[in-house]
mmCIF file of C-alpha atoms and ligand atoms in Angstrom:
data_model
loop_
_atom_site.group_PDB
_atom_site.id
_atom_site.type_symbol
_atom_site.label_atom_id
_atom_site.label_comp_id
_atom_site.label_asym_id
_atom_site.label_seq_id
_atom_site.Cartn_x
_atom_site.Cartn_y
_atom_site.Cartn_z
ATOM 1 C CA MET A 116 -20.828 -5.827 -13.508
ATOM 2 C CA SER A 117 -22.660 -4.205 -16.444
ATOM 3 C CA GLU A 118 -22.289 -0.489 -17.056
ATOM 4 C CA ALA A 119 -25.943 0.080 -16.198
ATOM 5 C CA THR A 120 -25.406 -1.652 -12.846
ATOM 6 C CA GLU A 121 -22.263 0.412 -12.206
ATOM 7 C CA ARG A 122 -24.197 3.608 -12.935
ATOM 8 C CA GLU A 123 -26.913 2.599 -10.478
ATOM 9 C CA ALA A 124 -24.295 1.677 -7.845
ATOM 10 C CA ILE A 125 -22.525 5.059 -8.130
ATOM 11 C CA CYS A 126 -25.819 6.929 -7.680
ATOM 12 C CA ALA A 127 -26.981 4.731 -4.772
ATOM 13 C CA ILE A 128 -23.665 5.100 -2.933
ATOM 14 C CA GLY A 129 -23.569 8.842 -3.652
ATOM 15 C CA GLN A 130 -27.041 9.203 -2.197
ATOM 16 C CA SER A 131 -26.053 7.223 0.901
ATOM 17 C CA ILE A 132 -22.865 9.274 1.414
ATOM 18 C CA PHE A 133 -24.776 12.543 1.050
ATOM 19 C CA ALA A 134 -27.683 11.470 3.265
ATOM 20 C CA ARG A 135 -25.287 10.627 6.088
ATOM 21 C CA GLY A 136 -23.572 14.004 5.876
ATOM 22 C CA LEU A 137 -20.257 12.580 4.678
ATOM 23 C CA THR A 138 -19.924 15.335 2.090
ATOM 24 C CA ALA A 139 -22.001 18.492 1.626
ATOM 25 C CA GLY A 140 -23.285 20.698 -1.179
ATOM 26 C CA SER A 141 -21.830 19.665 -4.519
ATOM 27 C CA SER A 142 -18.560 18.482 -2.963
ATOM 28 C CA GLY A 143 -17.201 14.974 -3.273
ATOM 29 C CA ASN A 144 -16.770 12.829 -6.359
ATOM 30 C CA ILE A 145 -16.786 9.168 -7.335
ATOM 31 C CA SER A 146 -15.305 7.285 -10.295
ATOM 32 C CA VAL A 147 -15.360 3.674 -11.450
ATOM 33 C CA ARG A 148 -13.198 2.006 -14.077
ATOM 34 C CA THR A 149 -15.177 0.288 -16.840
ATOM 35 C CA GLY A 150 -14.085 -1.942 -19.722
ATOM 36 C CA ASP A 151 -13.700 1.033 -22.044
ATOM 37 C CA GLY A 152 -12.744 3.911 -19.742
ATOM 38 C CA TRP A 153 -14.344 5.475 -16.673
ATOM 39 C CA LEU A 154 -17.641 6.597 -15.229
ATOM 40 C CA MET A 155 -17.321 9.727 -13.107
ATOM 41 C CA THR A 156 -19.624 12.053 -11.201
ATOM 42 C CA PRO A 157 -20.220 15.353 -13.058
ATOM 43 C CA THR A 158 -19.015 18.811 -12.090
ATOM 44 C CA ASN A 159 -21.293 20.763 -9.739
ATOM 45 C CA ALA A 160 -23.418 17.673 -9.076
ATOM 46 C CA SER A 161 -24.569 16.858 -5.554
ATOM 47 C CA LEU A 162 -23.800 13.255 -4.635
ATOM 48 C CA GLY A 163 -27.289 13.181 -3.145
ATOM 49 C CA ARG A 164 -29.029 13.767 -6.483
ATOM 50 C CA LEU A 165 -27.054 11.960 -9.179
ATOM 51 C CA ASP A 166 -28.763 10.830 -12.383
ATOM 52 C CA PRO A 167 -27.403 7.531 -13.780
ATOM 53 C CA ALA A 168 -27.926 8.738 -17.364
ATOM 54 C CA ARG A 169 -25.969 11.983 -16.838
ATOM 55 C CA LEU A 170 -22.803 10.534 -15.245
ATOM 56 C CA SER A 171 -19.685 11.504 -17.205
ATOM 57 C CA LYS A 172 -18.428 8.676 -19.379
ATOM 58 C CA LEU A 173 -14.752 9.054 -20.284
ATOM 59 C CA ASP A 174 -12.677 7.024 -22.727
ATOM 60 C CA HIS A 175 -9.240 5.562 -21.979
ATOM 61 C CA ASP A 176 -7.649 8.941 -22.717
ATOM 62 C CA GLY A 177 -9.989 10.777 -20.360
ATOM 63 C CA ARG A 178 -12.057 12.371 -23.146
ATOM 64 C CA LEU A 179 -15.763 12.904 -22.494
ATOM 65 C CA VAL A 180 -17.808 10.382 -24.490
ATOM 66 C CA SER A 181 -21.263 11.077 -23.063
ATOM 67 C CA GLY A 182 -23.057 12.666 -20.129
ATOM 68 C CA ASP A 183 -22.254 15.913 -18.324
ATOM 69 C CA ALA A 184 -18.726 17.328 -17.994
ATOM 70 C CA PRO A 185 -16.771 15.469 -15.280
ATOM 71 C CA THR A 186 -15.829 16.844 -11.871
ATOM 72 C CA LYS A 187 -13.086 19.476 -11.966
ATOM 73 C CA GLU A 188 -11.218 17.187 -9.576
ATOM 74 C CA SER A 189 -11.078 14.372 -12.142
ATOM 75 C CA PHE A 190 -7.274 14.687 -12.191
ATOM 76 C CA LEU A 191 -7.144 13.348 -8.616
ATOM 77 C CA HIS A 192 -8.885 10.210 -9.831
ATOM 78 C CA ARG A 193 -6.738 9.847 -12.955
ATOM 79 C CA VAL A 194 -3.535 9.993 -10.924
ATOM 80 C CA MET A 195 -4.728 7.132 -8.717
ATOM 81 C CA TYR A 196 -5.629 4.968 -11.747
ATOM 82 C CA ASP A 197 -2.335 5.843 -13.454
ATOM 83 C CA GLU A 198 -0.186 4.952 -10.466
ATOM 84 C CA ARG A 199 -2.248 2.021 -9.149
ATOM 85 C CA PRO A 200 -3.185 -0.278 -12.037
ATOM 86 C CA ALA A 201 -5.359 -2.557 -9.853
ATOM 87 C CA THR A 202 -7.646 0.350 -8.927
ATOM 88 C CA GLY A 203 -11.298 -0.161 -9.856
ATOM 89 C CA ALA A 204 -12.812 2.880 -8.118
ATOM 90 C CA VAL A 205 -11.796 6.165 -6.480
ATOM 91 C CA VAL A 206 -13.751 8.263 -3.982
ATOM 92 C CA HIS A 207 -12.926 11.797 -2.828
ATOM 93 C CA LEU A 208 -14.936 13.554 -0.095
ATOM 94 C CA HIS A 209 -14.857 16.775 1.889
ATOM 95 C CA SER A 210 -15.883 14.765 4.976
ATOM 96 C CA THR A 211 -15.927 16.993 8.061
ATOM 97 C CA HIS A 212 -13.759 15.078 10.534
ATOM 98 C CA SER A 213 -11.097 14.149 7.993
ATOM 99 C CA VAL A 214 -10.923 17.770 6.825
ATOM 100 C CA ALA A 215 -10.671 18.934 10.447
ATOM 101 C CA VAL A 216 -7.757 16.581 11.093
ATOM 102 C CA SER A 217 -6.092 17.734 7.842
ATOM 103 C CA CYS A 218 -5.939 21.271 9.301
ATOM 104 C CA LEU A 219 -4.276 20.358 12.621
ATOM 105 C CA ALA A 220 -0.733 21.622 13.091
ATOM 106 C CA GLU A 221 0.103 18.659 15.349
ATOM 107 C CA ILE A 222 -0.285 15.840 12.800
ATOM 108 C CA ASP A 223 2.590 13.880 11.314
ATOM 109 C CA PRO A 224 2.471 14.532 7.534
ATOM 110 C CA GLU A 225 3.984 11.122 6.860
ATOM 111 C CA ASP A 226 1.281 9.263 8.783
ATOM 112 C CA VAL A 227 -1.640 11.426 9.800
ATOM 113 C CA LEU A 228 -3.715 9.191 12.079
ATOM 114 C CA PRO A 229 -2.564 6.822 14.821
ATOM 115 C CA PRO A 230 -3.584 3.133 14.785
ATOM 116 C CA ILE A 231 -6.771 3.493 16.836
ATOM 117 C CA THR A 232 -8.573 0.382 15.567
ATOM 118 C CA ALA A 233 -7.650 -2.775 13.671
ATOM 119 C CA TYR A 234 -10.078 -1.925 10.854
ATOM 120 C CA TYR A 235 -8.358 1.380 10.243
ATOM 121 C CA VAL A 236 -4.999 -0.360 9.997
ATOM 122 C CA MET A 237 -6.393 -2.975 7.607
ATOM 123 C CA ARG A 238 -8.499 -0.716 5.362
ATOM 124 C CA VAL A 239 -6.443 2.486 5.321
ATOM 125 C CA GLY A 240 -2.992 1.884 6.807
ATOM 126 C CA ARG A 241 -0.406 4.607 6.549
ATOM 127 C CA LEU A 242 -2.003 7.919 5.538
ATOM 128 C CA PRO A 243 0.232 10.679 4.131
ATOM 129 C CA LEU A 244 -0.765 14.364 4.126
ATOM 130 C CA ILE A 245 -0.501 16.111 0.742
ATOM 131 C CA PRO A 246 0.405 19.833 1.048
ATOM 132 C CA TYR A 247 -2.273 22.443 0.350
ATOM 133 C CA PHE A 248 -2.840 23.709 -3.201
ATOM 134 C CA ARG A 249 -5.552 26.086 -4.398
ATOM 135 C CA PRO A 250 -8.538 24.442 -6.152
ATOM 136 C CA GLY A 251 -7.768 23.545 -9.739
ATOM 137 C CA ASP A 252 -3.978 23.770 -9.329
ATOM 138 C CA LEU A 253 -2.637 20.841 -11.331
ATOM 139 C CA ALA A 254 0.456 20.796 -9.124
ATOM 140 C CA LEU A 255 -1.829 18.967 -6.684
ATOM 141 C CA ALA A 256 -2.047 16.074 -9.152
ATOM 142 C CA GLU A 257 1.729 15.794 -9.237
ATOM 143 C CA ALA A 258 1.937 15.966 -5.446
ATOM 144 C CA VAL A 259 -0.593 13.112 -5.173
ATOM 145 C CA ARG A 260 1.272 11.166 -7.870
ATOM 146 C CA GLY A 261 4.324 11.123 -5.656
ATOM 147 C CA PHE A 262 2.431 9.163 -2.994
ATOM 148 C CA ALA A 263 -0.152 7.190 -4.994
ATOM 149 C CA GLY A 264 2.198 4.350 -5.907
ATOM 150 C CA LYS A 265 2.669 3.439 -2.249
ATOM 151 C CA HIS A 266 -0.638 4.581 -0.733
ATOM 152 C CA HIS A 267 -4.229 3.879 -1.785
ATOM 153 C CA ALA A 268 -5.401 6.583 0.643
ATOM 154 C CA VAL A 269 -4.081 10.144 0.941
ATOM 155 C CA LEU A 270 -5.325 13.209 2.822
ATOM 156 C CA LEU A 271 -5.207 16.597 1.098
ATOM 157 C CA ALA A 272 -4.331 19.351 3.592
ATOM 158 C CA ASN A 273 -7.258 21.689 4.404
ATOM 159 C CA HIS A 274 -9.326 19.798 1.832
ATOM 160 C CA GLY A 275 -10.151 16.088 2.311
ATOM 161 C CA PRO A 276 -9.321 12.434 1.610
ATOM 162 C CA VAL A 277 -8.843 10.614 -1.721
ATOM 163 C CA VAL A 278 -9.124 6.817 -1.552
ATOM 164 C CA ALA A 279 -8.679 4.157 -4.237
ATOM 165 C CA GLY A 280 -10.018 0.600 -4.025
ATOM 166 C CA SER A 281 -10.208 -2.543 -6.125
ATOM 167 C CA ASN A 282 -13.920 -1.812 -6.579
ATOM 168 C CA LEU A 283 -16.475 0.779 -5.498
ATOM 169 C CA ASP A 284 -17.414 -0.991 -2.247
ATOM 170 C CA ALA A 285 -13.761 -1.303 -1.199
ATOM 171 C CA ALA A 286 -13.047 2.376 -1.890
ATOM 172 C CA VAL A 287 -16.181 3.542 -0.069
ATOM 173 C CA ASN A 288 -15.594 1.261 2.917
ATOM 174 C CA ALA A 289 -12.030 2.524 3.250
ATOM 175 C CA ILE A 290 -12.930 6.227 3.032
ATOM 176 C CA GLU A 291 -15.719 5.717 5.591
ATOM 177 C CA GLU A 292 -13.267 3.943 7.908
ATOM 178 C CA LEU A 293 -10.887 6.889 7.485
ATOM 179 C CA GLU A 294 -13.633 9.395 8.323
ATOM 180 C CA GLU A 295 -14.737 7.431 11.413
ATOM 181 C CA THR A 296 -11.137 7.181 12.585
ATOM 182 C CA ALA A 297 -10.676 10.942 12.145
ATOM 183 C CA LYS A 298 -13.790 11.403 14.275
ATOM 184 C CA LEU A 299 -12.436 9.039 16.946
ATOM 185 C CA TYR A 300 -9.100 10.850 16.904
ATOM 186 C CA LEU A 301 -10.844 14.168 17.569
ATOM 187 C CA LEU A 302 -13.004 12.598 20.309
ATOM 188 C CA LEU A 303 -9.929 11.166 22.018
ATOM 189 C CA ARG A 304 -7.795 14.269 21.580
ATOM 190 C CA GLY A 305 -6.358 15.341 24.921
ATOM 191 C CA ALA A 306 -7.261 12.026 26.606
ATOM 192 C CA ASP A 307 -4.576 9.618 27.722
ATOM 193 C CA THR A 308 -5.082 7.025 24.965
ATOM 194 C CA ARG A 309 -3.809 3.496 24.281
ATOM 195 C CA TYR A 310 -3.391 3.095 20.528
ATOM 196 C CA LEU A 311 -2.527 -0.272 18.999
ATOM 197 C CA THR A 312 1.078 -1.142 19.697
ATOM 198 C CA ARG A 313 3.704 -1.527 17.013
ATOM 199 C CA SER A 314 3.546 -5.330 17.254
ATOM 200 C CA GLN A 315 -0.264 -5.309 17.103
ATOM 201 C CA VAL A 316 -0.074 -3.207 13.935
ATOM 202 C CA MET A 317 2.567 -5.500 12.419
ATOM 203 C CA GLU A 318 0.421 -8.546 13.164
ATOM 204 C CA LEU A 319 -2.431 -6.987 11.133
ATOM 205 C CA GLN A 320 -0.161 -6.088 8.252
ATOM 206 C CA GLY A 321 0.897 -9.747 8.215
HETATM 207 ZN ZN1 ZN B 638 -12.163 18.252 -3.220
#
């Protein structure tokens, strides 16, 4: 895919995410690996109103080559690319239901959501909870690094999900599946629920 096409794709997906209320205000950020570095959404930019020409272009060392300054959460993206060489795109959202689940005292930090649907198991799998850090604390990057090698999706406590994919569509589909599953979990909370069984989950993991 050409860089111009990638720029258009980031803006179109950002607009779609924002329009559906999957992240609000200027929260949420998207990055895509290119042949010579990364394209990333700028700091303080609403995903609903991105300009292809103003996306942050970073070189292999993460230095700004052109466009606006990158999101202050760029380190979350860099950790995923560093630890997962096959990653082509990373998406981070403050999506309401995932954030709500990340605040619950009852969740298992080693695997936050139960296997409610097959698609969740296939697109997200095991989801670890990363402890809370204040915004901008680089210790968060190191905490994510500890999980990124084994998990393409992590949930930041009282904050939101970070998901890596082989390309932008894969990352977006997985983070949307995570958000829908968080919503289902909250809908089912308190109800006597049949989740997928251990053998059903193993069958999907093949
Ligand atoms: Zn964030």
